[in-house]
mmCIF file of C-alpha atoms and ligand atoms in Angstrom:
data_model
loop_
_atom_site.group_PDB
_atom_site.id
_atom_site.type_symbol
_atom_site.label_atom_id
_atom_site.label_comp_id
_atom_site.label_asym_id
_atom_site.label_seq_id
_atom_site.Cartn_x
_atom_site.Cartn_y
_atom_site.Cartn_z
ATOM 1 C CA MET A 1 -10.708 -26.777 17.955
ATOM 2 C CA ASN A 2 -10.643 -25.893 21.142
ATOM 3 C CA SER A 3 -7.362 -24.005 21.572
ATOM 4 C CA GLU A 4 -5.428 -20.819 19.813
ATOM 5 C CA PHE A 5 -3.168 -23.684 18.934
ATOM 6 C CA ASP A 6 -5.119 -25.451 17.086
ATOM 7 C CA ILE A 7 -6.294 -22.374 15.330
ATOM 8 C CA ILE A 8 -2.573 -22.048 14.246
ATOM 9 C CA LYS A 9 -1.682 -25.555 13.225
ATOM 10 C CA LYS A 10 -4.397 -25.312 11.012
ATOM 11 C CA TYR A 11 -4.847 -22.874 9.563
ATOM 12 C CA PHE A 12 -1.223 -20.714 10.130
ATOM 13 C CA THR A 13 1.067 -23.156 8.646
ATOM 14 C CA PHE A 14 2.021 -23.401 5.781
ATOM 15 C CA ALA A 15 4.960 -25.419 4.044
ATOM 16 C CA ASP A 16 8.084 -22.607 2.053
ATOM 17 C CA GLU A 17 10.721 -22.307 0.323
ATOM 18 C CA ARG A 18 12.944 -20.074 1.978
ATOM 19 C CA THR A 19 15.989 -21.725 3.414
ATOM 20 C CA ASP A 20 16.725 -18.259 5.447
ATOM 21 C CA VAL A 21 14.700 -18.433 7.909
ATOM 22 C CA LEU A 22 16.136 -20.608 11.110
ATOM 23 C CA ILE A 23 13.318 -20.873 13.699
ATOM 24 C CA ALA A 24 9.715 -20.362 13.052
ATOM 25 C CA GLY A 25 6.253 -21.330 15.039
ATOM 26 C CA GLY A 26 6.118 -22.790 17.694
ATOM 27 C CA ASP A 27 9.378 -21.372 19.482
ATOM 28 C CA ASP A 28 8.824 -17.649 21.355
ATOM 29 C CA CYS A 29 10.816 -15.760 19.100
ATOM 30 C CA ALA A 30 11.471 -16.834 15.521
ATOM 31 C CA SER A 31 14.924 -16.669 13.812
ATOM 32 C CA VAL A 32 15.802 -15.727 10.384
ATOM 33 C CA SER A 33 19.547 -14.777 8.284
ATOM 34 C CA VAL A 34 19.932 -11.403 7.353
ATOM 35 C CA PRO A 35 22.549 -11.829 3.871
ATOM 36 C CA LYS A 36 25.706 -9.392 5.177
ATOM 37 C CA ASN A 37 25.608 -7.260 2.084
ATOM 38 C CA LYS A 38 22.190 -6.517 2.424
ATOM 39 C CA GLN A 39 19.650 -4.004 4.997
ATOM 40 C CA LEU A 40 17.167 -5.485 6.486
ATOM 41 C CA LEU A 41 13.508 -3.206 6.315
ATOM 42 C CA ILE A 42 10.486 -3.612 8.741
ATOM 43 C CA THR A 43 7.443 -1.935 8.858
ATOM 44 C CA THR A 44 4.212 -3.136 10.305
ATOM 45 C CA ASP A 45 0.584 -1.927 10.056
ATOM 46 C CA THR A 46 -3.305 -2.927 12.307
ATOM 47 C CA LEU A 47 -6.691 -3.612 9.894
ATOM 48 C CA ILE A 48 -9.144 -2.938 12.924
ATOM 49 C CA SER A 49 -12.413 -4.018 11.517
ATOM 50 C CA ASP A 50 -15.361 -0.299 10.809
ATOM 51 C CA VAL A 51 -12.233 1.242 10.726
ATOM 52 C CA HIS A 52 -9.854 -0.141 8.263
ATOM 53 C CA PHE A 53 -12.678 -1.737 5.862
ATOM 54 C CA PRO A 54 -16.096 -1.886 6.248
ATOM 55 C CA GLU A 55 -17.547 -5.286 8.638
ATOM 56 C CA GLU A 56 -19.070 -7.544 6.496
ATOM 57 C CA THR A 57 -15.476 -6.895 4.198
ATOM 58 C CA SER A 58 -14.654 -10.744 3.026
ATOM 59 C CA PRO A 59 -12.235 -13.195 4.591
ATOM 60 C CA GLU A 60 -10.422 -13.293 1.866
ATOM 61 C CA ASP A 61 -10.347 -9.247 0.701
ATOM 62 C CA ILE A 62 -9.427 -8.626 5.109
ATOM 63 C CA ALA A 63 -6.105 -11.090 4.293
ATOM 64 C CA TYR A 64 -5.367 -10.164 1.267
ATOM 65 C CA LYS A 65 -4.889 -6.081 2.377
ATOM 66 C CA ALA A 66 -3.807 -6.661 5.756
ATOM 67 C CA ILE A 67 -0.414 -8.023 4.066
ATOM 68 C CA MET A 68 -0.822 -5.668 0.759
ATOM 69 C CA VAL A 69 -0.743 -2.776 3.339
ATOM 70 C CA ASN A 70 2.066 -4.092 4.240
ATOM 71 C CA LEU A 71 4.427 -4.693 1.421
ATOM 72 C CA SER A 72 3.935 -1.609 0.519
ATOM 73 C CA ASP A 73 5.213 -0.263 2.775
ATOM 74 C CA LEU A 74 8.327 -2.157 2.161
ATOM 75 C CA ALA A 75 8.279 -1.341 -1.264
ATOM 76 C CA ALA A 76 8.113 2.381 -0.732
ATOM 77 C CA MET A 77 12.184 2.024 0.777
ATOM 78 C CA GLY A 78 13.159 -0.507 -2.372
ATOM 79 C CA ALA A 79 12.918 -4.016 0.214
ATOM 80 C CA THR A 80 12.222 -7.532 -0.970
ATOM 81 C CA PRO A 81 9.454 -9.512 0.868
ATOM 82 C CA ALA A 82 10.870 -12.360 3.065
ATOM 83 C CA TRP A 83 9.484 -12.790 6.283
ATOM 84 C CA LEU A 84 6.265 -12.051 7.865
ATOM 85 C CA MET A 85 3.835 -12.747 11.930
ATOM 86 C CA LEU A 86 0.648 -11.628 11.775
ATOM 87 C CA ALA A 87 -0.745 -11.321 15.362
ATOM 88 C CA ILE A 88 -5.158 -11.518 14.702
ATOM 89 C CA SER A 89 -7.815 -11.188 17.335
ATOM 90 C CA LEU A 90 -10.476 -11.926 16.298
ATOM 91 C CA PRO A 91 -14.646 -12.680 17.134
ATOM 92 C CA GLN A 92 -15.583 -16.133 17.595
ATOM 93 C CA VAL A 93 -13.461 -19.813 16.028
ATOM 94 C CA ASP A 94 -15.332 -19.382 12.934
ATOM 95 C CA GLU A 95 -14.000 -22.530 11.083
ATOM 96 C CA ALA A 96 -15.609 -21.453 7.350
ATOM 97 C CA TRP A 97 -14.115 -17.549 8.113
ATOM 98 C CA LEU A 98 -11.078 -18.973 9.043
ATOM 99 C CA GLN A 99 -10.316 -21.439 5.977
ATOM 100 C CA LYS A 100 -11.415 -18.555 3.352
ATOM 101 C CA PHE A 101 -8.716 -16.337 5.069
ATOM 102 C CA SER A 102 -6.403 -18.820 5.135
ATOM 103 C CA ALA A 103 -6.376 -19.804 2.173
ATOM 104 C CA SER A 104 -6.249 -15.737 0.804
ATOM 105 C CA LEU A 105 -3.230 -15.555 3.048
ATOM 106 C CA SER A 106 -1.231 -19.224 1.893
ATOM 107 C CA GLU A 107 -1.927 -17.624 -2.386
ATOM 108 C CA ILE A 108 -0.449 -14.276 -1.353
ATOM 109 C CA LEU A 109 1.979 -15.637 0.531
ATOM 110 C CA LYS A 110 3.395 -18.039 -2.152
ATOM 111 C CA ARG A 111 3.109 -15.344 -4.801
ATOM 112 C CA PHE A 112 6.343 -13.625 -3.521
ATOM 113 C CA ASN A 113 7.744 -16.475 -1.571
ATOM 114 C CA ILE A 114 7.612 -14.888 2.302
ATOM 115 C CA SER A 115 7.226 -16.790 5.244
ATOM 116 C CA LEU A 116 5.034 -16.717 7.822
ATOM 117 C CA ILE A 117 7.267 -16.201 10.493
ATOM 118 C CA GLY A 118 5.245 -16.541 13.821
ATOM 119 C CA GLY A 119 2.883 -14.099 15.469
ATOM 120 C CA ASP A 120 0.266 -14.539 17.472
ATOM 121 C CA THR A 121 -3.413 -14.985 18.220
ATOM 122 C CA THR A 122 -6.265 -13.941 20.791
ATOM 123 C CA LYS A 123 -9.996 -13.256 21.329
ATOM 124 C CA GLY A 124 -11.102 -9.249 21.082
ATOM 125 C CA HIS A 125 -12.211 -7.526 17.747
ATOM 126 C CA LEU A 126 -11.739 -8.494 14.901
ATOM 127 C CA SER A 127 -8.364 -7.386 14.646
ATOM 128 C CA ILE A 128 -5.198 -7.535 12.042
ATOM 129 C CA THR A 129 -1.485 -6.770 12.496
ATOM 130 C CA VAL A 130 1.196 -7.680 9.899
ATOM 131 C CA GLN A 131 4.291 -7.399 10.244
ATOM 132 C CA ALA A 132 6.483 -7.289 7.341
ATOM 133 C CA MET A 133 10.354 -7.622 6.811
ATOM 134 C CA GLY A 134 12.320 -7.190 3.305
ATOM 135 C CA LEU A 135 15.751 -6.811 2.487
ATOM 136 C CA CYS A 136 17.389 -4.620 0.055
ATOM 137 C CA ASP A 137 21.127 -4.143 -1.353
ATOM 138 C CA GLU A 138 23.555 -2.209 1.095
ATOM 139 C CA ASN A 139 23.172 1.986 0.724
ATOM 140 C CA LYS A 140 20.149 1.533 -1.990
ATOM 141 C CA ILE A 141 16.758 1.932 0.000
ATOM 142 C CA MET A 142 14.275 4.752 -0.878
ATOM 143 C CA ARG A 143 13.724 7.221 2.167
ATOM 144 C CA ARG A 144 11.258 10.292 1.878
ATOM 145 C CA ASP A 145 14.846 13.021 3.462
ATOM 146 C CA GLN A 146 15.773 12.418 -0.118
ATOM 147 C CA ALA A 147 14.012 14.282 -2.371
ATOM 148 C CA LYS A 148 16.387 17.172 -4.674
ATOM 149 C CA THR A 149 15.612 20.361 -6.011
ATOM 150 C CA GLY A 150 14.658 19.548 -9.681
ATOM 151 C CA ASP A 151 14.180 16.149 -9.153
ATOM 152 C CA LYS A 152 10.491 15.076 -11.622
ATOM 153 C CA VAL A 153 7.696 13.302 -8.905
ATOM 154 C CA TYR A 154 6.383 10.579 -10.156
ATOM 155 C CA VAL A 155 3.543 7.900 -9.117
ATOM 156 C CA THR A 156 2.306 4.696 -9.939
ATOM 157 C CA GLY A 157 -1.250 3.863 -11.673
ATOM 158 C CA ASN A 158 -4.373 6.062 -11.055
ATOM 159 C CA LEU A 159 -4.881 8.041 -7.199
ATOM 160 C CA GLY A 160 -8.428 8.136 -6.126
ATOM 161 C CA ASP A 161 -10.236 4.857 -7.453
ATOM 162 C CA ALA A 162 -9.910 3.043 -4.012
ATOM 163 C CA ALA A 163 -12.012 6.845 -2.365
ATOM 164 C CA LEU A 164 -13.935 6.490 -4.436
ATOM 165 C CA GLY A 165 -15.028 2.878 -4.340
ATOM 166 C CA LEU A 166 -16.053 2.655 -0.180
ATOM 167 C CA HIS A 167 -17.408 6.337 -1.027
ATOM 168 C CA ALA A 168 -19.116 4.119 -3.820
ATOM 169 C CA LEU A 169 -19.434 0.968 -1.160
ATOM 170 C CA LEU A 170 -20.756 3.853 1.796
ATOM 171 C CA ASN A 171 -23.988 4.216 -0.596
ATOM 172 C CA LYS A 172 -24.361 2.191 -1.984
ATOM 173 C CA PHE A 173 -24.296 2.306 -5.258
ATOM 174 C CA ASP A 174 -25.057 -0.150 -7.042
ATOM 175 C CA ASP A 175 -23.161 0.518 -10.264
ATOM 176 C CA GLU A 176 -20.978 -2.061 -12.315
ATOM 177 C CA GLN A 177 -18.826 0.493 -14.164
ATOM 178 C CA LEU A 178 -17.743 1.423 -10.331
ATOM 179 C CA GLN A 179 -16.286 -2.618 -9.211
ATOM 180 C CA PRO A 180 -12.752 -1.658 -10.561
ATOM 181 C CA CYS A 181 -12.469 1.911 -7.605
ATOM 182 C CA ILE A 182 -14.277 -0.731 -5.401
ATOM 183 C CA THR A 183 -11.867 -3.866 -5.956
ATOM 184 C CA LYS A 184 -9.383 -0.915 -5.686
ATOM 185 C CA LEU A 185 -10.018 -0.417 -2.099
ATOM 186 C CA ASN A 186 -10.034 -3.963 -1.527
ATOM 187 C CA ARG A 187 -7.359 -5.554 -3.510
ATOM 188 C CA PRO A 188 -4.447 -3.134 -3.813
ATOM 189 C CA GLU A 189 -1.523 -3.750 -5.445
ATOM 190 C CA ALA A 190 1.703 -3.223 -3.500
ATOM 191 C CA ARG A 191 4.234 -2.244 -6.125
ATOM 192 C CA VAL A 192 6.786 -4.628 -5.409
ATOM 193 C CA LYS A 193 8.449 -6.399 -8.566
ATOM 194 C CA PHE A 194 9.203 -2.457 -9.510
ATOM 195 C CA ALA A 195 10.307 -0.701 -6.222
ATOM 196 C CA GLU A 196 13.083 -3.741 -6.951
ATOM 197 C CA GLU A 197 14.527 -2.144 -9.781
ATOM 198 C CA LEU A 198 13.270 1.205 -8.721
ATOM 199 C CA VAL A 199 16.322 1.735 -6.826
ATOM 200 C CA SER A 200 18.579 1.800 -9.175
ATOM 201 C CA TYR A 201 17.524 4.974 -10.148
ATOM 202 C CA SER A 202 16.089 6.735 -7.830
ATOM 203 C CA ASP A 203 16.404 7.354 -4.143
ATOM 204 C CA CYS A 204 13.650 9.172 -2.281
ATOM 205 C CA ALA A 205 9.686 7.292 -1.974
ATOM 206 C CA ILE A 206 6.827 6.591 -0.077
ATOM 207 C CA ASP A 207 3.773 5.215 -0.620
ATOM 208 C CA VAL A 208 0.533 6.897 -0.922
ATOM 209 C CA SER A 209 -1.440 5.643 2.057
ATOM 210 C CA ASP A 210 -2.995 8.275 3.276
ATOM 211 C CA GLY A 211 -4.125 10.624 0.437
ATOM 212 C CA LEU A 212 -1.058 12.136 -2.081
ATOM 213 C CA VAL A 213 -1.596 15.353 -0.326
ATOM 214 C CA ALA A 214 -0.644 13.795 2.785
ATOM 215 C CA ASP A 215 1.844 12.262 1.496
ATOM 216 C CA LEU A 216 3.765 14.521 -0.210
ATOM 217 C CA GLY A 217 3.672 16.471 2.896
ATOM 218 C CA HIS A 218 5.604 13.934 4.269
ATOM 219 C CA ILE A 219 8.088 14.178 1.273
ATOM 220 C CA THR A 220 9.183 17.909 1.306
ATOM 221 C CA LYS A 221 8.778 17.592 5.339
ATOM 222 C CA ALA A 222 11.751 15.506 5.480
ATOM 223 C CA SER A 223 13.570 15.918 2.773
ATOM 224 C CA HIS A 224 13.231 20.107 3.506
ATOM 225 C CA CYS A 225 11.480 21.409 0.588
ATOM 226 C CA GLY A 226 8.923 22.640 -1.533
ATOM 227 C CA VAL A 227 7.046 20.815 -4.678
ATOM 228 C CA LYS A 228 4.295 21.931 -6.912
ATOM 229 C CA VAL A 229 2.166 19.537 -8.394
ATOM 230 C CA PHE A 230 0.534 19.923 -11.857
ATOM 231 C CA LEU A 231 -3.459 18.164 -11.733
ATOM 232 C CA SER A 232 -3.845 18.025 -15.334
ATOM 233 C CA GLN A 233 -1.253 15.743 -15.327
ATOM 234 C CA VAL A 234 -2.500 13.136 -12.453
ATOM 235 C CA PRO A 235 -3.167 10.182 -13.424
ATOM 236 C CA VAL A 236 -7.304 9.348 -13.057
ATOM 237 C CA SER A 237 -8.947 6.287 -13.752
ATOM 238 C CA SER A 238 -11.644 5.655 -16.580
ATOM 239 C CA ALA A 239 -14.089 4.984 -13.381
ATOM 240 C CA ALA A 240 -12.796 7.636 -11.894
ATOM 241 C CA ARG A 241 -13.928 9.732 -14.541
ATOM 242 C CA TYR A 242 -17.015 8.264 -15.453
ATOM 243 C CA TYR A 243 -18.683 8.982 -12.039
ATOM 244 C CA PHE A 244 -17.344 12.203 -12.353
ATOM 245 C CA GLU A 245 -19.587 12.468 -15.395
ATOM 246 C CA LYS A 246 -22.739 11.441 -13.791
ATOM 247 C CA HIS A 247 -22.414 12.707 -10.048
ATOM 248 C CA HIS A 248 -20.361 15.641 -10.338
ATOM 249 C CA ALA A 249 -21.568 17.420 -13.698
ATOM 250 C CA SER A 250 -18.037 16.597 -14.566
ATOM 251 C CA VAL A 251 -15.850 18.347 -12.494
ATOM 252 C CA ILE A 252 -13.471 16.335 -10.833
ATOM 253 C CA ASP A 253 -13.123 15.717 -6.861
ATOM 254 C CA TRP A 254 -9.534 16.695 -6.138
ATOM 255 C CA SER A 255 -10.432 16.564 -2.734
ATOM 256 C CA MET A 256 -11.587 13.401 -2.693
ATOM 257 C CA LEU A 257 -9.189 11.740 -5.232
ATOM 258 C CA LEU A 258 -5.370 13.352 -3.230
ATOM 259 C CA THR A 259 -6.572 13.685 -0.319
ATOM 260 C CA ARG A 260 -8.692 10.619 0.971
ATOM 261 C CA GLY A 261 -6.126 7.107 0.712
ATOM 262 C CA ASP A 262 -6.384 3.773 0.733
ATOM 263 C CA ASP A 263 -4.138 4.078 -3.424
ATOM 264 C CA TYR A 264 -0.665 2.704 -2.422
ATOM 265 C CA GLU A 265 0.712 3.739 -5.324
ATOM 266 C CA LEU A 266 4.493 4.391 -5.122
ATOM 267 C CA CYS A 267 4.784 8.366 -5.176
ATOM 268 C CA PHE A 268 8.749 8.606 -5.767
ATOM 269 C CA THR A 269 11.391 11.385 -6.827
ATOM 270 C CA VAL A 270 13.514 10.569 -10.124
ATOM 271 C CA SER A 271 16.758 13.152 -11.717
ATOM 272 C CA GLU A 272 16.054 14.705 -14.995
ATOM 273 C CA ASN A 273 19.388 11.941 -16.493
ATOM 274 C CA ASN A 274 16.773 9.127 -14.557
ATOM 275 C CA GLU A 275 14.194 10.391 -16.904
ATOM 276 C CA LEU A 276 14.247 7.646 -19.383
ATOM 277 C CA ALA A 277 15.511 5.023 -17.303
ATOM 278 C CA VAL A 278 12.381 5.297 -14.929
ATOM 279 C CA ASN A 279 9.663 5.500 -17.713
ATOM 280 C CA ASP A 280 11.920 2.187 -19.605
ATOM 281 C CA LEU A 281 11.643 0.235 -16.511
ATOM 282 C CA ALA A 282 7.644 0.755 -16.604
ATOM 283 C CA CYS A 283 7.316 -0.445 -19.583
ATOM 284 C CA GLN A 284 9.157 -3.161 -18.941
ATOM 285 C CA HIS A 285 7.121 -4.167 -16.052
ATOM 286 C CA ASP A 286 3.903 -2.819 -17.677
ATOM 287 C CA LEU A 287 3.190 -0.257 -15.184
ATOM 288 C CA LYS A 288 2.040 3.297 -15.530
ATOM 289 C CA ILE A 289 3.418 5.595 -14.996
ATOM 290 C CA SER A 290 2.708 9.905 -14.350
ATOM 291 C CA CYS A 291 5.420 12.367 -13.827
ATOM 292 C CA ILE A 292 2.920 14.470 -12.220
ATOM 293 C CA GLY A 293 5.886 17.559 -11.211
ATOM 294 C CA GLU A 294 8.904 18.998 -9.724
ATOM 295 C CA ILE A 295 10.626 19.835 -6.529
ATOM 296 C CA THR A 296 10.984 22.837 -6.138
ATOM 297 C CA ASP A 297 13.306 25.212 -3.287
ATOM 298 C CA GLY A 298 11.308 26.431 -0.351
ATOM 299 C CA SER A 299 8.291 24.560 1.575
ATOM 300 C CA GLU A 300 5.464 24.672 0.106
ATOM 301 C CA LEU A 301 2.997 22.201 -1.780
ATOM 302 C CA LYS A 302 1.893 23.677 -4.882
ATOM 303 C CA PHE A 303 -1.449 22.562 -6.612
ATOM 304 C CA PHE A 304 -1.863 23.358 -10.065
ATOM 305 C CA ASN A 305 -5.124 23.625 -11.454
ATOM 306 C CA GLU A 306 -6.585 22.806 -14.754
ATOM 307 C CA GLN A 307 -6.973 26.744 -15.632
ATOM 308 C CA GLY A 308 -3.724 27.513 -14.302
ATOM 309 C CA GLY A 309 -4.671 28.347 -10.850
ATOM 310 C CA LEU A 310 -4.206 26.959 -7.585
ATOM 311 C CA GLU A 311 -6.120 24.218 -5.552
ATOM 312 C CA ASN A 312 -6.264 24.067 -1.912
ATOM 313 C CA PHE A 313 -6.964 21.521 0.280
ATOM 314 C CA SER A 314 -8.227 22.431 3.697
ATOM 315 C CA ASN A 315 -8.436 18.291 4.590
ATOM 316 C CA THR A 316 -5.239 16.742 3.997
ATOM 317 C CA GLY A 317 -5.334 13.591 4.387
ATOM 318 C CA PHE A 318 -6.520 10.127 7.332
ATOM 319 C CA LYS A 319 -6.354 11.167 10.434
ATOM 320 C CA HIS A 320 -7.619 8.245 13.498
ATOM 321 C CA PHE A 321 -7.288 11.086 16.463
HETATM 322 P P1 ADP B 1 3.802 -17.321 23.360
HETATM 323 O O1 ADP B 1 2.985 -17.286 24.057
HETATM 324 O O2 ADP B 1 5.117 -16.922 23.704
HETATM 325 O O3 ADP B 1 3.569 -15.844 23.975
HETATM 326 P P2 ADP B 1 2.240 -17.537 21.451
HETATM 327 O O4 ADP B 1 1.350 -19.156 22.648
HETATM 328 O O5 ADP B 1 1.276 -16.563 21.188
HETATM 329 O O6 ADP B 1 3.414 -17.896 21.813
HETATM 330 O O7 ADP B 1 2.147 -18.391 19.716
HETATM 331 C C1 ADP B 1 2.912 -20.207 19.995
HETATM 332 C C2 ADP B 1 3.690 -20.512 18.730
HETATM 333 O O8 ADP B 1 2.515 -19.898 17.978
HETATM 334 C C3 ADP B 1 4.747 -18.820 18.914
HETATM 335 O O9 ADP B 1 5.597 -19.312 18.233
HETATM 336 C C4 ADP B 1 4.352 -17.713 17.868
HETATM 337 O O10 ADP B 1 4.878 -17.557 16.820
HETATM 338 C C5 ADP B 1 3.168 -19.109 16.948
HETATM 339 N N1 ADP B 1 1.775 -18.530 16.683
HETATM 340 C C6 ADP B 1 0.722 -17.783 16.876
HETATM 341 N N2 ADP B 1 -0.271 -16.952 16.449
HETATM 342 C C7 ADP B 1 0.591 -16.658 14.836
HETATM 343 C C8 ADP B 1 -0.076 -16.606 13.817
HETATM 344 N N3 ADP B 1 -1.453 -15.906 13.949
HETATM 345 N N4 ADP B 1 -0.181 -17.281 12.277
HETATM 346 C C9 ADP B 1 1.698 -17.537 12.857
HETATM 347 N N5 ADP B 1 2.173 -17.750 14.098
HETATM 348 C C10 ADP B 1 1.779 -17.450 15.290
HETATM 349 MG MG1 MG B 2 2.278 -14.368 21.758
#
């Protein structure tokens, strides 16, 4: 194992069944063909050791998460994942680490029928940049600027578990009952399959990556609207409820759950006449969805607590700078 070409050949080369990859692995660029009636959607996200994951995170979890966060972006606009580029910077050639990283990568590529078509391999602080590309039927993509007054606001899954998982890890809580939160942090589940069909019933979606408060803010800003959210309807897992019972006198810390991010759930809007269909769709996918509020006129984000009062959030999401 003496050059990056050996590493690429051994750990970043996978067979797949896609017939739309014309050139991959070896040439200066990869080349793919995009069907005429489809739109190509492209996204990229970087995961840096100690910024996006604790240093001791397993290589399997790092590979999994690096891809999932990108698939979550594709899901947010309703795209079916197709191709991936991987730019990785490694502090050293650790074959045991690479083997595990590669196995996890391979598993997830297979699961979603994605082809790894190229990348870049360099030496440096551990950092993984994935670029994911996906396809969506023309004119069906969901955009954050398409929310309309009166639309209902929905989210998938539960919110805030990943934030609690990180909190548990950083504070070294040794508590089996918080394990689901740690799993949610390390193994987020992009809502790819649900989103592929959601495009028929929703025009506007975003993935919750920076916390619901910040991400709803992106929707209201782009769509020139306001939103009201009822915290009593916001989905909270039983693990999170357990945490607040044990450590917080049973008072839910909404700021913790809604401003820290890493949820990778979808937040989307639905007009009243599509609500039944969307709830049926979620049932078919065995996915929990919750209606948490409604799009309003104006430009304000209003969060109503259980007592009917307004909850204010001073910190509205993770910011790098
Ligand atoms: P170049 O010098 O043209 O930038 P590289 O030496 O960086 O090419 O990469 C050689 C080939 O290997 C390219 O086709 C590139 O896409 C592919 N490649 C490099 N790193 C990775 C990786 N981590 N995963 C998949 N393919 C990779
Ligand atoms: Mg290169």
